[in-house]
mmCIF file of C-alpha atoms in Angstrom:
data_model
loop_
_atom_site.group_PDB
_atom_site.id
_atom_site.type_symbol
_atom_site.label_atom_id
_atom_site.label_comp_id
_atom_site.label_asym_id
_atom_site.label_seq_id
_atom_site.Cartn_x
_atom_site.Cartn_y
_atom_site.Cartn_z
ATOM 1 C CA ALA D 1 75.386 169.696 79.642
ATOM 2 C CA ALA D 2 77.685 169.950 76.691
ATOM 3 C CA PRO D 3 81.302 169.279 77.749
ATOM 4 C CA GLY D 4 84.260 169.879 75.490
ATOM 5 C CA PRO D 5 86.190 172.589 73.678
ATOM 6 C CA ALA D 6 84.546 175.376 71.680
ATOM 7 C CA THR D 7 85.769 178.308 69.586
ATOM 8 C CA ILE D 8 83.900 181.616 69.712
ATOM 9 C CA ASP D 9 85.156 184.609 67.703
ATOM 10 C CA GLY D 10 88.553 182.926 67.349
ATOM 11 C CA THR D 11 88.969 182.356 71.104
ATOM 12 C CA LYS D 12 89.199 178.774 72.342
ATOM 13 C CA TYR D 13 87.189 177.814 75.426
ATOM 14 C CA ASP D 14 87.184 174.527 77.305
ATOM 15 C CA GLY D 15 84.409 174.030 79.813
ATOM 16 C CA VAL D 16 80.871 172.879 80.490
ATOM 17 C CA TYR D 17 77.726 174.719 79.357
ATOM 18 C CA VAL D 18 74.653 173.889 81.443
ATOM 19 C CA VAL D 19 71.053 174.925 80.718
ATOM 20 C CA CYS D 20 68.357 174.456 83.361
ATOM 21 C CA GLN D 21 64.588 174.775 83.311
ATOM 22 C CA TYR D 22 63.040 175.399 86.726
ATOM 23 C CA ALA D 23 59.430 174.738 87.684
ATOM 24 C CA PRO D 24 58.081 176.943 89.043
ATOM 25 C CA ALA D 25 60.159 179.573 87.307
ATOM 26 C CA GLY D 26 62.611 181.568 89.445
ATOM 27 C CA ASN D 27 63.883 185.151 89.299
ATOM 28 C CA VAL D 28 60.558 186.626 88.203
ATOM 29 C CA LYS D 29 60.603 190.420 87.943
ATOM 30 C CA GLY D 30 58.592 192.036 90.715
ATOM 31 C CA GLN D 31 58.512 188.948 92.979
ATOM 32 C CA PHE D 32 61.719 189.532 94.970
ATOM 33 C CA ALA D 33 59.926 190.455 98.211
ATOM 34 C CA ASP D 34 57.676 187.380 97.933
ATOM 35 C CA ASN D 35 60.575 184.950 97.442
ATOM 36 C CA VAL D 36 63.470 186.332 99.524
ATOM 37 C CA LEU D 37 62.910 186.258 103.273
ATOM 38 C CA LYS D 38 64.714 188.453 105.819
ATOM 39 C CA PRO D 39 67.585 186.671 107.633
#
């Protein structure tokens, strides 16, 4: 995570940017029916 202020295109933002790497990978195109069960 990278906390703190940032300026993008002249607009100031203050927040947290989080990047995650999942193993095994999630949200794979074509695998919705295999990974999401009926309630």
